[in-house]
PDB file of C-alpha atoms and ligand atoms in Angstrom:
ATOM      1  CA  UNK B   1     -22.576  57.570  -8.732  1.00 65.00           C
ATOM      2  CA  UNK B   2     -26.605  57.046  -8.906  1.00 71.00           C
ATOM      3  CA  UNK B   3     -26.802  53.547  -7.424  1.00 71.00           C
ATOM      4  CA  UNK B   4     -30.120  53.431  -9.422  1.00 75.00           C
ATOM      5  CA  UNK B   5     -27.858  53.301 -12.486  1.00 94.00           C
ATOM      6  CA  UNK B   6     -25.530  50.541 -11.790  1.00 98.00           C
ATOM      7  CA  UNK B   7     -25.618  47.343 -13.689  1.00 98.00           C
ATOM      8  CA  UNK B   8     -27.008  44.299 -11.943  1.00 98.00           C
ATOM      9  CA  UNK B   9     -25.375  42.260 -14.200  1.00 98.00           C
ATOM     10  CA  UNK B  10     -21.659  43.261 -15.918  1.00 99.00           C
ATOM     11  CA  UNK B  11     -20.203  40.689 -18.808  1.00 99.00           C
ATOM     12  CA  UNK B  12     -16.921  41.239 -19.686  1.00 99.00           C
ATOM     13  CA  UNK B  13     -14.590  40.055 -22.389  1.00 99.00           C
ATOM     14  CA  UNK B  14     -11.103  40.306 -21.316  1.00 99.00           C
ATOM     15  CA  UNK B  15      -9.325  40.733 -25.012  1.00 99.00           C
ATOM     16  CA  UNK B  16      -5.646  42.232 -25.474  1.00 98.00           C
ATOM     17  CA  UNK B  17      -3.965  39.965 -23.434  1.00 98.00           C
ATOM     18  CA  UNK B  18      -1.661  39.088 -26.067  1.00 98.00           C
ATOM     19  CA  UNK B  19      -0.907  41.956 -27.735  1.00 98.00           C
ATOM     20  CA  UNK B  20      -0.413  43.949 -24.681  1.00 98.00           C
ATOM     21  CA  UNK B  21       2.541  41.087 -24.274  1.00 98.00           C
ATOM     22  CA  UNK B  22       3.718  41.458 -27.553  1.00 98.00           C
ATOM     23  CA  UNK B  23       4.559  45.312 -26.796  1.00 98.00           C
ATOM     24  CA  UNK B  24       6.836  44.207 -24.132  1.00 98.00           C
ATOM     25  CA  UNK B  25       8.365  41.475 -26.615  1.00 98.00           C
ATOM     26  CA  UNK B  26       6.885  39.345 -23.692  1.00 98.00           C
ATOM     27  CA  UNK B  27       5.147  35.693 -24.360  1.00 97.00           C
ATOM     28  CA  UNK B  28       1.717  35.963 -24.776  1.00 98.00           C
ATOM     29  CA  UNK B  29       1.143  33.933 -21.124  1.00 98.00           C
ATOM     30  CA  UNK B  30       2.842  37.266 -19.345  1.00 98.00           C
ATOM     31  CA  UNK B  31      -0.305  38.770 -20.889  1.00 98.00           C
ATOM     32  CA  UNK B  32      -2.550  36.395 -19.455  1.00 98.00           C
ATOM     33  CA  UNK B  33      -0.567  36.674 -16.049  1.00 98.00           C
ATOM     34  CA  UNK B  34      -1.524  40.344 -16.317  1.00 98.00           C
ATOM     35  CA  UNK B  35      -4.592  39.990 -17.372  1.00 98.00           C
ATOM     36  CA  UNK B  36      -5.608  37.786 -14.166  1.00 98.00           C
ATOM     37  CA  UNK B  37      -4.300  40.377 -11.895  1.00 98.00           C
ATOM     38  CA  UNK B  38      -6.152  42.975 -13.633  1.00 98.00           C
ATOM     39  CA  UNK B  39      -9.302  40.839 -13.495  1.00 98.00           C
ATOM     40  CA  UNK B  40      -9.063  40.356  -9.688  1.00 98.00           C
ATOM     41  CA  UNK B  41      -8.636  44.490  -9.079  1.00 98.00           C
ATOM     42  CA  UNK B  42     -11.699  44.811 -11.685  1.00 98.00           C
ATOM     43  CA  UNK B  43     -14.281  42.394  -9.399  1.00 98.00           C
ATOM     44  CA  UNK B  44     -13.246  44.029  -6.187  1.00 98.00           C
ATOM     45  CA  UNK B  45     -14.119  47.078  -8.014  1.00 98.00           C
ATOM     46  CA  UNK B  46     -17.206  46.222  -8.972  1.00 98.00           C
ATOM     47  CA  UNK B  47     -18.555  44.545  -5.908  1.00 98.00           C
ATOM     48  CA  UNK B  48     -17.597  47.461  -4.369  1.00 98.00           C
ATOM     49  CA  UNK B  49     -19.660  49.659  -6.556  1.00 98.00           C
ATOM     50  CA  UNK B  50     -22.889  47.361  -5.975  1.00 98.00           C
ATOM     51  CA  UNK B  51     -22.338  45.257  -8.930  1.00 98.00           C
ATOM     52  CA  UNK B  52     -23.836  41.747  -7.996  1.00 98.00           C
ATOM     53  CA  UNK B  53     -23.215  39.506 -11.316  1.00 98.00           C
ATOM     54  CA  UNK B  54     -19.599  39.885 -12.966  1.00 99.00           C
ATOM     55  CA  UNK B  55     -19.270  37.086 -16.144  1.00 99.00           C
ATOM     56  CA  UNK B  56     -15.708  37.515 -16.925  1.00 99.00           C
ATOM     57  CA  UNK B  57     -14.730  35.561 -20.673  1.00 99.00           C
ATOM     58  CA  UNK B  58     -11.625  33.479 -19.492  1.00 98.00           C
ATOM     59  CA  UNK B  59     -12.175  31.404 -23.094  1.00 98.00           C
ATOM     60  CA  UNK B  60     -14.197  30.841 -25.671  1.00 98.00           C
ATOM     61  CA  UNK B  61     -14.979  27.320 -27.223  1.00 98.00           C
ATOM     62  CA  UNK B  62     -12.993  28.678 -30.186  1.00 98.00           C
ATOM     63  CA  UNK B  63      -9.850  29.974 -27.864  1.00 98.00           C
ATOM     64  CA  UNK B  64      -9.442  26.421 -27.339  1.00 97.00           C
ATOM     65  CA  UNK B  65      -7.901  25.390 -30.796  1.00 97.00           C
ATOM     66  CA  UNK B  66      -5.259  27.619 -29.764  1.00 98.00           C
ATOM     67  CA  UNK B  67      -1.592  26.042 -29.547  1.00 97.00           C
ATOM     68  CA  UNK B  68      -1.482  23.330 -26.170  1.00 97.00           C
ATOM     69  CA  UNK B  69       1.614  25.612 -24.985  1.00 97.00           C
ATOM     70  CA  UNK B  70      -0.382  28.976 -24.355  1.00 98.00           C
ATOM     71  CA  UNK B  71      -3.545  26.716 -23.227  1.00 98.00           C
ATOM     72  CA  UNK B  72      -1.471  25.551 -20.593  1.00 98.00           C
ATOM     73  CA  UNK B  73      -0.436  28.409 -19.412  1.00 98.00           C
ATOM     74  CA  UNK B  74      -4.491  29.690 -18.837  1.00 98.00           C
ATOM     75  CA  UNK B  75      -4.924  26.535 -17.165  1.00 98.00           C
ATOM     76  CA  UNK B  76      -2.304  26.938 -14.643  1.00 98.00           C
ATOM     77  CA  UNK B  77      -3.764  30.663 -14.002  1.00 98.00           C
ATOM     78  CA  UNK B  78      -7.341  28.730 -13.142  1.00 98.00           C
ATOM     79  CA  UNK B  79      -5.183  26.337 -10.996  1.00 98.00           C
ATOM     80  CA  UNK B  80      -4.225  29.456  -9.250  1.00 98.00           C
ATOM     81  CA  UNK B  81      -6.980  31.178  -8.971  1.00 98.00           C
ATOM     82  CA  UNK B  82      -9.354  28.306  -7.889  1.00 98.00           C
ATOM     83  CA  UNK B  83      -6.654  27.569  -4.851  1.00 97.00           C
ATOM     84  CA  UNK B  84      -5.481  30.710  -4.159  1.00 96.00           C
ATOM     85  CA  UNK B  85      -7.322  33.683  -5.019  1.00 97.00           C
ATOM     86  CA  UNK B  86     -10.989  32.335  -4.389  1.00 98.00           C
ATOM     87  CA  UNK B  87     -10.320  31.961  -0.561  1.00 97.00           C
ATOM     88  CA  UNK B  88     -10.198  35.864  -0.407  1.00 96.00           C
ATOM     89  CA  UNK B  89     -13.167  36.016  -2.439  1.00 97.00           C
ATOM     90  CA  UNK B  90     -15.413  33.951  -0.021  1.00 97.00           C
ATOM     91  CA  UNK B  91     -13.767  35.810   2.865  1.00 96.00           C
ATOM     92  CA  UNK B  92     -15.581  38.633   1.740  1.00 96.00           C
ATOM     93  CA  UNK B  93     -19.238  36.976   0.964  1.00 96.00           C
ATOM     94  CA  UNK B  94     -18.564  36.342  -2.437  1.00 98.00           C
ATOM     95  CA  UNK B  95     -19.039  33.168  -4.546  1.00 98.00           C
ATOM     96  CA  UNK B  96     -18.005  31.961  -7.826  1.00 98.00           C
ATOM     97  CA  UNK B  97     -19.796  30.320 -10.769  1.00 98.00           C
ATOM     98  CA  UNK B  98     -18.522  28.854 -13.872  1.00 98.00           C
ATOM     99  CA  UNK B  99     -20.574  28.200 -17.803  1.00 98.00           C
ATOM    100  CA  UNK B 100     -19.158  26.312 -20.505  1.00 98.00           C
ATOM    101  CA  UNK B 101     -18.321  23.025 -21.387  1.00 98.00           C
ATOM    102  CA  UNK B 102     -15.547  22.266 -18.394  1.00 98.00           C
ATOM    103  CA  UNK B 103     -15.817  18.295 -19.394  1.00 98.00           C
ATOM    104  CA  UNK B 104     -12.748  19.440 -22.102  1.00 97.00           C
ATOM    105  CA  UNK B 105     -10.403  20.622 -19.525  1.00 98.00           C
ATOM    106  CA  UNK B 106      -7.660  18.816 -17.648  1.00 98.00           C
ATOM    107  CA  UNK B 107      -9.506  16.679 -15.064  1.00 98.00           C
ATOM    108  CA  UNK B 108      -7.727  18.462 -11.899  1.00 98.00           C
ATOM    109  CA  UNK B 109      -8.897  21.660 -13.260  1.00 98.00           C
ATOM    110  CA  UNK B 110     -12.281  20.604 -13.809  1.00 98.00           C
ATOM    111  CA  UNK B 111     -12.067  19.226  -9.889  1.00 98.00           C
ATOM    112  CA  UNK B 112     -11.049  22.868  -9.112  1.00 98.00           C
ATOM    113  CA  UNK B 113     -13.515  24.415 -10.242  1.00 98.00           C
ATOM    114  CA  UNK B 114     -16.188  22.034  -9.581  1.00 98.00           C
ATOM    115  CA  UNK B 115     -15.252  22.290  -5.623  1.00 98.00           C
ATOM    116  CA  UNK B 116     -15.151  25.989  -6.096  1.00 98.00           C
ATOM    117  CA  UNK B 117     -18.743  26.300  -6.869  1.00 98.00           C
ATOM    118  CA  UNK B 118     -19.499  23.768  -4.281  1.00 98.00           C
ATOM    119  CA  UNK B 119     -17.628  25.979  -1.524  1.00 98.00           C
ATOM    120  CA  UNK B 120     -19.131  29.136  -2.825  1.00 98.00           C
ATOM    121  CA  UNK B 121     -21.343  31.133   0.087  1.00 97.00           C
ATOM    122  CA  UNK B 122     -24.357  30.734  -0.083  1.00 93.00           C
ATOM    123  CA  UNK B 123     -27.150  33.930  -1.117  1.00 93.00           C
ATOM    124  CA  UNK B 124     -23.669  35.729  -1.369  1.00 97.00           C
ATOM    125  CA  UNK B 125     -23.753  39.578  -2.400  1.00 95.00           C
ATOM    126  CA  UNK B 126     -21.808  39.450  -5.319  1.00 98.00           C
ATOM    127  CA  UNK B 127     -20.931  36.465  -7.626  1.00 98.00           C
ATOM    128  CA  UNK B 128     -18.044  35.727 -10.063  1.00 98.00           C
ATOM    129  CA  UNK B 129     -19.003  33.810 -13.327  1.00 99.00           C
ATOM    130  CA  UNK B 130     -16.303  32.295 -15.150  1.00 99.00           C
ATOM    131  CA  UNK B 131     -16.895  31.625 -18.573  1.00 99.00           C
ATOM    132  CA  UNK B 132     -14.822  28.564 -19.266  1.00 98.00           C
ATOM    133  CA  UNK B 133     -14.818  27.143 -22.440  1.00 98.00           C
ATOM    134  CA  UNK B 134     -17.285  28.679 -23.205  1.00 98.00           C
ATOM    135  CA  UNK B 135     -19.809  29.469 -26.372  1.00 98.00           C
ATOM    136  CA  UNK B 136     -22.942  31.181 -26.845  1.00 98.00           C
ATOM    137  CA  UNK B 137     -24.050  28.856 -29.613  1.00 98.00           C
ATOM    138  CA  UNK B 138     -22.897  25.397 -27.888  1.00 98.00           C
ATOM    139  CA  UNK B 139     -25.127  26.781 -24.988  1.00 98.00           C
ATOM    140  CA  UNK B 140     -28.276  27.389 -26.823  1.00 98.00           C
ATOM    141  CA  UNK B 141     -27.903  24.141 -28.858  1.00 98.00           C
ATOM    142  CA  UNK B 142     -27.025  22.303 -25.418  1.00 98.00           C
ATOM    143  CA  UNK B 143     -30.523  23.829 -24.102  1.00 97.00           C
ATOM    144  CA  UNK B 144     -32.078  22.515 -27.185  1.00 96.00           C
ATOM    145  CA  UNK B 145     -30.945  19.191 -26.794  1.00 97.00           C
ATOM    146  CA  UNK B 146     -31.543  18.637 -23.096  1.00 96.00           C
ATOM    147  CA  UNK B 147     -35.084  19.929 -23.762  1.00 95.00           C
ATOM    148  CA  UNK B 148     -35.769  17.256 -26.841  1.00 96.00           C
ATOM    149  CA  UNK B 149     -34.368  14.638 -24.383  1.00 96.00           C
ATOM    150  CA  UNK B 150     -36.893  15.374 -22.382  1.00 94.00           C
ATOM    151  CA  UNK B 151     -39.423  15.474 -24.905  1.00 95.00           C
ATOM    152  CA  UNK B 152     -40.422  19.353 -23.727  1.00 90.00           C
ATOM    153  CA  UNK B 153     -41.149  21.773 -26.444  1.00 92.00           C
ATOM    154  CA  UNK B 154     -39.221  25.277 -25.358  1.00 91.00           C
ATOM    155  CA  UNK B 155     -40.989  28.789 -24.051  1.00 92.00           C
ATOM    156  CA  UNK B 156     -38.900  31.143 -23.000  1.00 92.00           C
ATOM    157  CA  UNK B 157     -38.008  30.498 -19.693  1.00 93.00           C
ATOM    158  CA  UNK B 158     -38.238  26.771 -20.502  1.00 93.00           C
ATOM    159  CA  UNK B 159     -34.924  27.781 -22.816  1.00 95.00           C
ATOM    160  CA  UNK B 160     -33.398  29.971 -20.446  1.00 96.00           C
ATOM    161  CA  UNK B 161     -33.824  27.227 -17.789  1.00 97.00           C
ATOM    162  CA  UNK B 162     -31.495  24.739 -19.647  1.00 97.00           C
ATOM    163  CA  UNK B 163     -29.015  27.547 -20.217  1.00 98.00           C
ATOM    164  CA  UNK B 164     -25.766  27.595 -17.732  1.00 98.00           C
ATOM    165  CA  UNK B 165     -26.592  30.828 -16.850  1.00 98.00           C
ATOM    166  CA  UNK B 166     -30.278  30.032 -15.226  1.00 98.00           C
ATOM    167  CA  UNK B 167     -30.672  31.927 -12.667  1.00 97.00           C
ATOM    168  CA  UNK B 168     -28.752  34.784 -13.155  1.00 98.00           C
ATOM    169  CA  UNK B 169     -30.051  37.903 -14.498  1.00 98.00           C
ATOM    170  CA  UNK B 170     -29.402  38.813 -18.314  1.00 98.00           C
ATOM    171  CA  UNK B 171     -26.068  41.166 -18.537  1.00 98.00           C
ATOM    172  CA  UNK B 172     -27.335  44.967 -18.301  1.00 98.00           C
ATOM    173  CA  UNK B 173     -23.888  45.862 -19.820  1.00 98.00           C
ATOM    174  CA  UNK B 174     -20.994  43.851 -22.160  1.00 99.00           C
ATOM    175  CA  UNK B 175     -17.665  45.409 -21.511  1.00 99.00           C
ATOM    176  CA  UNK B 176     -15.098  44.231 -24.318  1.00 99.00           C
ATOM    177  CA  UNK B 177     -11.467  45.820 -23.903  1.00 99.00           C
ATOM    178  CA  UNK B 178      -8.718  45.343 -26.311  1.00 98.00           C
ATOM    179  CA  UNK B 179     -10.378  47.631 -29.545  1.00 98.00           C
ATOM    180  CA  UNK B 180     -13.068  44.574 -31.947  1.00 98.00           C
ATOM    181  CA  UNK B 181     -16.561  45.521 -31.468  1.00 98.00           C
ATOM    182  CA  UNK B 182     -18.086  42.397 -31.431  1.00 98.00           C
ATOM    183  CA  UNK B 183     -19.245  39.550 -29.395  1.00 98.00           C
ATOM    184  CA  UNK B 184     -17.254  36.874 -30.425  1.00 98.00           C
ATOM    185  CA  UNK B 185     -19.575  33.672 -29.142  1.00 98.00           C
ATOM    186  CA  UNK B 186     -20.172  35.653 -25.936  1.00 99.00           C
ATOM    187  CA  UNK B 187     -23.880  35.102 -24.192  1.00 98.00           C
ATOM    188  CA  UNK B 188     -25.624  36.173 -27.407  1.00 98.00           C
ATOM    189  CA  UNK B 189     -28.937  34.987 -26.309  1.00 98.00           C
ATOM    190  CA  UNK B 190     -28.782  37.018 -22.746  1.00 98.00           C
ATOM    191  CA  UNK B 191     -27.636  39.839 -24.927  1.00 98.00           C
ATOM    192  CA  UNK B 192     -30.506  40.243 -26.489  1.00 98.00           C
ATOM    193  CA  UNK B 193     -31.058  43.423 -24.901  1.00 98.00           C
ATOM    194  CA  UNK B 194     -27.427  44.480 -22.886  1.00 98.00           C
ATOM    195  CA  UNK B 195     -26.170  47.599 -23.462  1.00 98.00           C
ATOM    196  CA  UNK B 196     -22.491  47.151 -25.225  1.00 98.00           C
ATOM    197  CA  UNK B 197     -19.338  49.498 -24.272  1.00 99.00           C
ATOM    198  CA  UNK B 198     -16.091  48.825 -26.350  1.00 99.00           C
ATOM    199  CA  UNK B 199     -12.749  50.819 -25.599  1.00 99.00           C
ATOM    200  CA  UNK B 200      -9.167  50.176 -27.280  1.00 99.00           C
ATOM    201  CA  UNK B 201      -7.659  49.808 -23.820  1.00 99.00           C
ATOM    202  CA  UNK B 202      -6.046  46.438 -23.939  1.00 99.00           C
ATOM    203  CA  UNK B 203      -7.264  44.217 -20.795  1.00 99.00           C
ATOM    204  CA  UNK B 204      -4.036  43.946 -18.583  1.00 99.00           C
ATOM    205  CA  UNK B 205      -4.224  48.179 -19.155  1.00 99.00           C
ATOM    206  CA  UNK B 206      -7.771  48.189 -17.529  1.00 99.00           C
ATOM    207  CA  UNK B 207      -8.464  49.356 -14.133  1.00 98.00           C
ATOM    208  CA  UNK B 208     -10.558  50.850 -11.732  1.00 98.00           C
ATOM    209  CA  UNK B 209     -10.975  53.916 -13.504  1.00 98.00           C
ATOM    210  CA  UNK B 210     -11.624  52.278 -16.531  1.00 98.00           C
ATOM    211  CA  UNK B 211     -14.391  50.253 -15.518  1.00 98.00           C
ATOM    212  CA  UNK B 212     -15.671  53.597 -13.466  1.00 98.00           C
ATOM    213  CA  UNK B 213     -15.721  55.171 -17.050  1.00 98.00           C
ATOM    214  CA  UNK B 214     -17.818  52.706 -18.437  1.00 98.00           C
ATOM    215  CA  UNK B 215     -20.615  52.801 -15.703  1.00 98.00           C
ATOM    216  CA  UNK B 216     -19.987  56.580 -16.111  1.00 98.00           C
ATOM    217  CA  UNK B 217     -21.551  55.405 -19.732  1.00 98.00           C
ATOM    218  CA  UNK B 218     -23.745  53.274 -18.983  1.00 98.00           C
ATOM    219  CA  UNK B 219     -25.756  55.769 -16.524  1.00 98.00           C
ATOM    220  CA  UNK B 220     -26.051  57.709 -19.657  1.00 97.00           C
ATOM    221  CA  UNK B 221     -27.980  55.234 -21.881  1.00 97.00           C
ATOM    222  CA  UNK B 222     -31.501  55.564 -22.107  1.00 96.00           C
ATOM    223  CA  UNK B 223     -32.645  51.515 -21.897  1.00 97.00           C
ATOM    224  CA  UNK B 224     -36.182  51.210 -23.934  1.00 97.00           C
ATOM    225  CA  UNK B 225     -36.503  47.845 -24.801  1.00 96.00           C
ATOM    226  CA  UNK B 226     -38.338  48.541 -28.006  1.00 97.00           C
ATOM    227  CA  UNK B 227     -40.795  50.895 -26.255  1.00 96.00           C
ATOM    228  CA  UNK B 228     -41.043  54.517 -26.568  1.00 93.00           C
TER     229      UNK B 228
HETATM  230  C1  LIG Q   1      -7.937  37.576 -24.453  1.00 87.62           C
HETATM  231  O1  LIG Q   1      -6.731  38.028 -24.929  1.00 87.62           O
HETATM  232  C2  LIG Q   1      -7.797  36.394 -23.534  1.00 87.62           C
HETATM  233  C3  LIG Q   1      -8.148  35.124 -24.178  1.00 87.62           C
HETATM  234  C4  LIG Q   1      -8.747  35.001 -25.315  1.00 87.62           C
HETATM  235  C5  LIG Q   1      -7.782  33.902 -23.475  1.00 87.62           C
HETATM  236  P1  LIG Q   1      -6.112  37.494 -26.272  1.00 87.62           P
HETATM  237  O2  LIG Q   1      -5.241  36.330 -25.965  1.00 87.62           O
HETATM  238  O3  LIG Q   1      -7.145  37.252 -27.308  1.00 87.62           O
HETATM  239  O4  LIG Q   1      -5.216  38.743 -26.682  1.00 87.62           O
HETATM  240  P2  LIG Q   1      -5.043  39.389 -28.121  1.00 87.62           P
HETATM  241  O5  LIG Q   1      -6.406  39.675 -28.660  1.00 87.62           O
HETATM  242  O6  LIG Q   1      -4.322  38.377 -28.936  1.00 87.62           O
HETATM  243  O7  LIG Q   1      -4.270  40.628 -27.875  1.00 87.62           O
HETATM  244  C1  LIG Q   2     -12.744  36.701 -27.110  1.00 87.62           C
HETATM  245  O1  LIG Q   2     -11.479  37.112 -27.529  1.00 87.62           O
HETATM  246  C2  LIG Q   2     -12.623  35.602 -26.090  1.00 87.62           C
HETATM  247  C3  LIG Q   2     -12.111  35.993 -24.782  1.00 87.62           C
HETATM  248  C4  LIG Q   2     -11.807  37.212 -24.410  1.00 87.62           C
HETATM  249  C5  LIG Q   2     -11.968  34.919 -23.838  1.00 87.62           C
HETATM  250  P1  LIG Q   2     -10.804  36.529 -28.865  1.00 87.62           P
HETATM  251  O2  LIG Q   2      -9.480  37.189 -28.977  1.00 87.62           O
HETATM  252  O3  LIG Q   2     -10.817  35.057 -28.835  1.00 87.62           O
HETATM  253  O4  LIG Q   2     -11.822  37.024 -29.979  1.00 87.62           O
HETATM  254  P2  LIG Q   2     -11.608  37.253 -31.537  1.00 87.62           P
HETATM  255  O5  LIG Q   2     -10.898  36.047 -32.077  1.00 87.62           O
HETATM  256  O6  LIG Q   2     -10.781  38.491 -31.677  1.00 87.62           O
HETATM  257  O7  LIG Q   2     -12.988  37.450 -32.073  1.00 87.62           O
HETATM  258 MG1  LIG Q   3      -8.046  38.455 -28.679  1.00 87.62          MG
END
């Protein structure tokens, strides 16, 4: 694979969790168990194809209105992850990062994750960004108001500086699994210009050959950004 051609920056939005459950005549959390172990395989992949950004869509600001019982079930898979799982990451010079609105979240979770950035490695090679309740327009009119607090009128990166993603590059490519095309609340002001890549494979279903498909795709788009 050209290493010219691989994304910086890879968003992904992890849909079909459920349904890939409902198949099995399975809860819809056995989809979300799946789905984490899928996830994990999917940023080892991707590190290890030169990736350095990964922004995986854990839940959306609207995903929260969903009943407590399956909430509690993602929450328990963040538990996880943010004691378990993240100790291999940083073993290998990895770090994590999480956007959204956390301050909704049970408070041990929100301690998990909050020590989870804080442990991260520093300058590390490839980063992990949780997007945890998360929403593209709660971000932007977050940025808004922390700039009229401050009694700044917005440029670009002024904006972009109040958004949880400062810092990190915009998304060269949006991955969404599971068969919608759309974006669902999902970094639509980074995405201004990401190339998008849909496929009906439902999340839990999508591996390492998957995701090699759709940088397989991605080498093939010709990015202008309204030149010619
Ligand atoms: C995506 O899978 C994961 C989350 C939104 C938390 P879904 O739970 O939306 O799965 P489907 O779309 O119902 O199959
Ligand atoms: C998008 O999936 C959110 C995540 C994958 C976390 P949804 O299942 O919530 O999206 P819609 O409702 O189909 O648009
Ligand atoms: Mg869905």
């Amino acid at each position: 694979m050209d290493e010219n051609k691989i994304p910086l920056h890879i968003g992904l939005i992890m849909d079909g969790n459920g349904r890939w459950a409902k198949k099995r005549l399975m809860p819809r959390s056995f989809g979300h168990n799946a789905g984490m172990n899928a996830m994990i395989k999917i940023a080892e992949h991707a590190k290890a194809r030169g990736v350095k950004y990964l922004t995986v869509y854990t839940l959306s600001t609207e995903n929260l209105l969903r009943p407590q019982e399956e909430l509690e079930g993602l929450f328990g898979l963040f538990r996880k992850y943010f004691t378990k799982n993240v100790q291999k990451l940083y073993k290998s010079g990895a770090g994590v990062k999480v956007i959204g609105d956390i301050t909704a979240l049970p408070e041990d979770v929100q301690a998990l994750l909050t020590d989870g950035e804080k442990n991260s490695p520093k300058d590390p090679a490839f980063t992990l960004i949780f997007a945890i309740n998360y929403g593209a327009r709660s971000e932007i009119l977050r940025a808004c108001n922390l700039a009229i607090e401050k009694g700044e009128k917005l440029d670009a990166s002024g904006l972009e500086a109040f958004l949880y993603t400062n810092g990190v590059p915009e998304p060269d490519l949006i991955i969404r699994t599971g068969g919608e095309m759309r974006l669902s609340n999902f970094l639509l002001y980074q995405a201004a210009y990401s190339e998008l890549y849909f496929t009906d494979t439902l999340f839990p279903d999508f591996d390492e050959g998957e995701l090699d498909k759709a940088l397989a795709e991605y080498a093939k788009r010709e990015r202008r950004f309204g030149k010619i």
